[in-house]
CSV table of C-alpha atoms in Angstrom, one decimal:
chain,number,residue,atom,x,y,z
H,1,MET,CA,0.0,0.1,0.0
H,2,LYS,CA,2.8,2.3,0.9
H,3,LYS,CA,4.6,1.6,-2.3
H,4,LEU,CA,1.3,2.2,-4.3
H,5,LEU,CA,0.6,5.4,-2.7
H,6,ASN,CA,4.4,6.5,-3.2
H,7,GLY,CA,4.1,5.5,-6.9
H,8,ALA,CA,0.9,7.5,-7.5
H,9,LEU,CA,2.5,10.5,-6.2
H,10,VAL,CA,5.4,10.4,-8.4
H,11,ALA,CA,3.0,10.0,-11.2
H,12,LEU,CA,1.0,12.7,-10.4
H,13,ALA,CA,4.1,15.0,-10.3
H,14,VAL,CA,5.2,13.7,-13.5
H,15,VAL,CA,1.6,14.2,-15.3
H,16,LEU,CA,1.6,17.7,-13.8
H,17,MET,CA,5.1,18.5,-15.1
H,18,LEU,CA,4.4,17.4,-18.5
H,19,ALA,CA,1.2,19.0,-18.8
H,20,SER,CA,2.9,22.5,-18.0
H,21,VAL,CA,5.5,21.8,-20.1
H,22,ALA,CA,3.5,20.7,-23.2
H,23,MET,CA,1.4,24.2,-22.8
H,24,ALA,CA,4.5,26.4,-22.4
H,25,ASP,CA,6.9,27.9,-25.0
H,26,SER,CA,10.5,27.5,-24.4
H,27,ILE,CA,11.3,31.3,-24.9
H,28,ALA,CA,12.1,33.3,-21.6
H,29,THR,CA,13.2,36.7,-20.8
H,30,GLY,CA,16.7,37.4,-21.7
H,31,ASP,CA,16.5,34.9,-24.6
H,32,LYS,CA,17.3,35.8,-28.1
H,33,ILE,CA,15.1,34.9,-31.1
H,34,TYR,CA,14.6,35.7,-34.6
H,35,LEU,CA,11.6,35.2,-36.7
H,36,THR,CA,10.3,34.2,-40.3
H,37,ASP,CA,7.4,35.4,-42.0
H,38,GLY,CA,4.3,33.0,-42.1
H,39,LEU,CA,0.8,33.4,-43.5
H,40,GLY,CA,-0.9,36.8,-43.6
H,41,ASP,CA,-0.8,39.5,-46.1
H,42,ASN,CA,-2.1,42.4,-44.1
H,43,GLY,CA,1.3,43.6,-42.3
H,44,GLY,CA,0.6,41.1,-39.4
H,45,GLY,CA,-0.4,37.5,-39.2
H,46,ILE,CA,1.6,34.6,-38.5
H,47,PHE,CA,5.5,34.8,-37.5
H,48,ASN,CA,7.4,31.8,-36.6
H,49,VAL,CA,9.6,32.1,-33.8
H,50,PHE,CA,13.4,30.5,-33.4
H,51,GLU,CA,15.5,30.8,-30.7
H,52,PHE,CA,19.0,32.1,-31.5
H,53,GLY,CA,21.9,29.8,-31.1
H,54,LYS,CA,19.8,26.5,-31.2
H,55,PRO,CA,19.2,24.2,-34.2
H,56,ALA,CA,17.0,25.9,-36.7
H,57,GLN,CA,13.5,24.4,-35.8
H,58,ALA,CA,10.6,26.9,-35.2
H,59,SER,CA,9.4,26.9,-31.6
H,60,PHE,CA,6.0,28.2,-32.0
H,61,GLU,CA,3.7,30.6,-34.2
H,62,THR,CA,2.8,34.1,-33.0
H,63,PHE,CA,0.8,37.2,-33.9
H,64,CYS,CA,1.7,40.8,-33.5
H,65,LEU,CA,-0.2,43.1,-31.0
H,66,GLU,CA,1.0,46.5,-32.3
H,67,LEU,CA,0.1,47.9,-35.5
H,68,ASN,CA,2.6,50.6,-35.9
H,69,GLU,CA,5.8,48.8,-34.7
H,70,GLU,CA,7.8,46.8,-37.2
H,71,ILE,CA,10.0,43.4,-37.0
H,72,ILE,CA,12.4,42.2,-39.6
H,73,PRO,CA,11.8,38.8,-40.4
H,74,THR,CA,14.9,36.7,-41.2
H,75,VAL,CA,15.1,35.4,-44.8
H,76,ASN,CA,18.5,34.3,-45.5
H,77,MET,CA,19.4,32.1,-42.3
H,78,ASN,CA,22.9,33.3,-42.5
H,79,PHE,CA,22.1,37.0,-41.6
H,80,LYS,CA,19.6,36.5,-38.9
H,81,HIS,CA,17.8,39.6,-37.4
H,82,VAL,CA,18.2,38.9,-33.7
H,83,TYR,CA,16.0,40.4,-30.9
H,84,ASP,CA,16.2,40.2,-27.2
H,85,VAL,CA,13.0,39.0,-25.5
H,86,THR,CA,11.2,40.1,-22.2
H,87,ILE,CA,8.1,38.0,-21.2
H,88,ASP,CA,5.3,40.4,-19.5
H,89,THR,CA,1.4,40.8,-19.1
H,90,VAL,CA,1.9,44.3,-21.2
H,91,ALA,CA,3.0,45.4,-24.3
H,92,ILE,CA,5.9,47.9,-24.0
H,93,LYS,CA,5.5,51.5,-25.9
H,94,GLY,CA,1.9,50.8,-26.6
H,95,GLY,CA,1.2,51.2,-30.1
H,96,VAL,CA,-1.6,53.0,-32.1
H,97,GLY,CA,-3.8,52.4,-29.1
H,98,GLY,CA,-1.3,54.0,-26.8
H,99,GLY,CA,-0.4,53.3,-23.4
H,100,ASN,CA,2.8,52.4,-21.9
H,101,PRO,CA,2.7,49.8,-20.9
H,102,ASP,CA,-0.4,48.6,-22.7
H,103,PRO,CA,-2.1,45.6,-20.6
H,104,LEU,CA,-2.9,42.6,-22.7
H,105,ASP,CA,-6.6,42.2,-23.2
H,106,ALA,CA,-8.2,38.8,-21.8
H,107,ARG,CA,-10.1,38.5,-25.2
H,108,THR,CA,-6.7,38.3,-27.1
H,109,ALA,CA,-5.4,35.8,-24.7
H,110,PHE,CA,-8.4,33.9,-25.3
H,111,LEU,CA,-8.2,33.8,-29.2
H,112,TYR,CA,-4.5,33.3,-29.2
H,113,TYR,CA,-4.9,30.2,-26.7
H,114,LYS,CA,-7.7,28.9,-28.8
H,115,PHE,CA,-5.3,29.3,-31.8
H,116,ARG,CA,-2.5,27.4,-30.3
H,117,THR,CA,-4.6,24.6,-29.0
H,118,ASN,CA,-6.1,24.2,-32.6
H,119,SER,CA,-9.7,24.8,-30.9
H,120,LEU,CA,-10.6,28.1,-32.4
H,121,LEU,CA,-14.2,27.9,-33.8
H,122,GLY,CA,-14.1,28.4,-37.5
H,123,PHE,CA,-10.6,28.8,-38.0
H,124,THR,CA,-9.4,26.7,-40.9
H,125,GLY,CA,-5.7,27.8,-41.0
H,126,SER,CA,-6.0,29.4,-44.4
H,127,GLU,CA,-4.5,32.9,-45.0
H,128,ALA,CA,-7.8,34.7,-45.0
H,129,ASP,CA,-8.5,33.0,-41.6
H,130,VAL,CA,-5.1,34.3,-40.5
H,131,ASN,CA,-5.8,37.8,-41.6
H,132,SER,CA,-9.0,37.9,-39.9
H,133,LEU,CA,-7.7,36.8,-36.6
H,134,GLN,CA,-4.9,39.3,-36.7
H,135,LEU,CA,-7.4,42.0,-37.5
H,136,ALA,CA,-9.5,40.9,-34.6
H,137,MET,CA,-6.6,41.1,-32.0
H,138,TRP,CA,-5.8,44.7,-33.2
H,139,PHE,CA,-9.3,45.6,-33.0
H,140,ILE,CA,-9.4,44.4,-29.4
H,141,GLU,CA,-6.3,46.0,-28.6
H,142,GLN,CA,-7.5,49.2,-29.8
H,143,GLU,CA,-4.9,49.4,-32.6
H,144,LEU,CA,-7.5,50.3,-35.4
H,145,PRO,CA,-7.8,54.0,-35.5
H,146,SER,CA,-11.1,56.1,-36.0
H,147,ASN,CA,-9.2,58.9,-37.7
H,148,VAL,CA,-9.9,58.6,-41.5
H,149,LYS,CA,-6.4,60.6,-42.1
H,150,SER,CA,-4.3,58.1,-39.9
H,151,PRO,CA,-2.0,55.8,-42.3
H,152,TYR,CA,-3.3,52.9,-40.3
H,153,TYR,CA,-7.0,53.5,-41.1
H,154,LYS,CA,-6.9,51.2,-44.1
H,155,TYR,CA,-6.7,48.5,-41.4
H,156,THR,CA,-9.9,49.8,-39.8
H,157,LEU,CA,-11.6,49.6,-43.1
H,158,LEU,CA,-10.3,45.9,-43.6
H,159,TYR,CA,-11.8,45.2,-40.0
H,160,MET,CA,-15.1,46.7,-40.8
H,161,ASN,CA,-15.5,44.6,-43.9
H,162,ASP,CA,-14.5,41.5,-42.5
H,163,LEU,CA,-17.2,39.2,-40.8
H,164,LYS,CA,-14.9,36.7,-39.6
H,165,ALA,CA,-12.9,39.1,-37.5
H,166,ALA,CA,-16.0,40.5,-36.2
H,167,THR,CA,-17.1,36.8,-35.2
H,168,TYR,CA,-13.6,36.2,-33.5
H,169,VAL,CA,-14.2,39.2,-31.3
H,170,ALA,CA,-17.8,37.9,-30.4
H,171,LEU,CA,-16.4,34.4,-29.7
H,172,ALA,CA,-14.1,35.8,-27.3
H,173,GLU,CA,-16.4,38.2,-25.6
H,174,ALA,CA,-18.9,35.3,-25.3
H,175,ALA,CA,-16.3,33.2,-23.7
H,176,ILE,CA,-15.7,35.5,-20.9
H,177,ALA,CA,-19.2,36.6,-20.4
H,178,ASN,CA,-20.3,32.8,-19.8
H,179,GLY,CA,-17.1,31.9,-17.5
H,180,GLU,CA,-15.2,29.8,-20.1
H,181,TRP,CA,-12.4,32.0,-19.8
H,182,SER,CA,-10.9,34.6,-17.5
H,183,GLY,CA,-7.8,36.6,-17.4
H,184,LEU,CA,-4.7,35.8,-19.4
H,185,GLY,CA,-4.3,32.0,-18.6
H,186,HIS,CA,-0.9,30.8,-20.2
H,187,VAL,CA,-1.0,33.7,-22.7
H,188,ARG,CA,1.8,36.5,-22.2
H,189,VAL,CA,3.5,39.4,-24.3
H,190,MET,CA,6.7,38.7,-25.7
H,191,ASN,CA,8.1,42.0,-26.2
H,192,LEU,CA,11.0,42.4,-28.5
H,193,ASN,CA,14.0,45.1,-28.6
H,194,SER,CA,17.3,45.4,-30.0
H,195,TYR,CA,19.9,48.1,-30.1
H,196,LYS,CA,20.6,50.7,-32.8
H,197,ASP,CA,23.6,53.0,-32.7
H,198,ASP,CA,23.7,51.9,-28.9
H,199,LYS,CA,20.3,52.8,-28.0
H,200,LEU,CA,17.5,50.6,-27.0
H,201,VAL,CA,14.9,50.2,-29.6
H,202,TYR,CA,11.4,48.7,-29.0
H,203,ASN,CA,10.5,46.8,-32.2
H,204,GLN,CA,7.3,44.9,-31.5
H,205,SER,CA,5.3,42.8,-28.9
H,206,LEU,CA,4.1,39.4,-29.8
H,207,LEU,CA,2.3,36.6,-27.9
H,208,THR,CA,3.5,33.5,-26.5
H,209,LEU,CA,2.4,30.6,-23.8
H,210,VAL,CA,3.9,30.2,-20.6
H,211,PRO,CA,3.2,27.6,-17.7
H,212,GLU,CA,-0.1,28.3,-15.9
H,213,PRO,CA,0.8,29.8,-12.5
H,214,GLY,CA,-1.7,27.4,-10.8
H,215,ILE,CA,-0.1,24.4,-12.5
H,216,LEU,CA,3.1,25.2,-11.1
H,217,MET,CA,1.7,25.6,-7.5
H,218,LEU,CA,0.0,22.1,-7.9
H,219,ILE,CA,3.6,20.9,-9.1
H,220,GLY,CA,5.2,22.4,-6.2
H,221,PHE,CA,2.6,20.9,-3.6
H,222,GLY,CA,2.9,17.5,-5.3
H,223,LEU,CA,6.7,17.5,-5.0
H,224,ILE,CA,6.5,18.6,-1.4
H,225,GLY,CA,3.9,15.9,-0.4
H,226,LEU,CA,6.1,13.4,-2.3
H,227,GLY,CA,9.1,14.3,-0.4
H,228,ALA,CA,7.1,14.3,3.1
H,229,VAL,CA,5.7,10.6,2.1
H,230,ARG,CA,9.2,9.4,1.2
H,231,ARG,CA,10.5,10.9,4.5
H,232,LYS,CA,8.0,9.2,6.6
H,233,PHE,CA,8.1,5.7,4.7
H,234,SER,CA,11.8,5.8,5.2
H,235,LYS,CA,11.5,6.2,9.1
């Protein structure tokens, strides 16, 4: 019985750790990354994230949060455009929507989480759907200007004529209203910066997944319990 309980605790700790790792990206604050362009033709869309200094295998796919901040995707792997990373709950320098820092909206977190878990209703993976999802995120993050004289007003017009983008926003709002989603969950902001003429430059804010804080607590409790049981049995 004692061995069975001991084994069950070990199994629980392993399962919790594997679940946490499976839902988290490998990128952390202080890492360096580069990106390649993926689907999407409206200035945003999917970017593929690579960790600099490691084998050239994409870690995950991400979307932009800011409309007026640019990044340079790597085309030639011999000349990588490398960025420093900080992970946070806010976008640095805001963007068209302003705010510095600019907190990530829970609706955007919901849409990105659903995208990453292949569970976003109506999303087929087509370029049109990628464009719609990016527009939905920009709308939620208040990046789409109402001023017709703004150079970014064309994206507002794209959103106004994109039924699927509006549908994604409605899905996120419904998920929060009915209690399916709250807060940011696993989703965080990946702020990119680099140096130009020895000056820090904020380049763009993208999205990433981190371990769920609650899961990390459960792992900790499980390991503490496992240690206590082992000490008791050893006596």
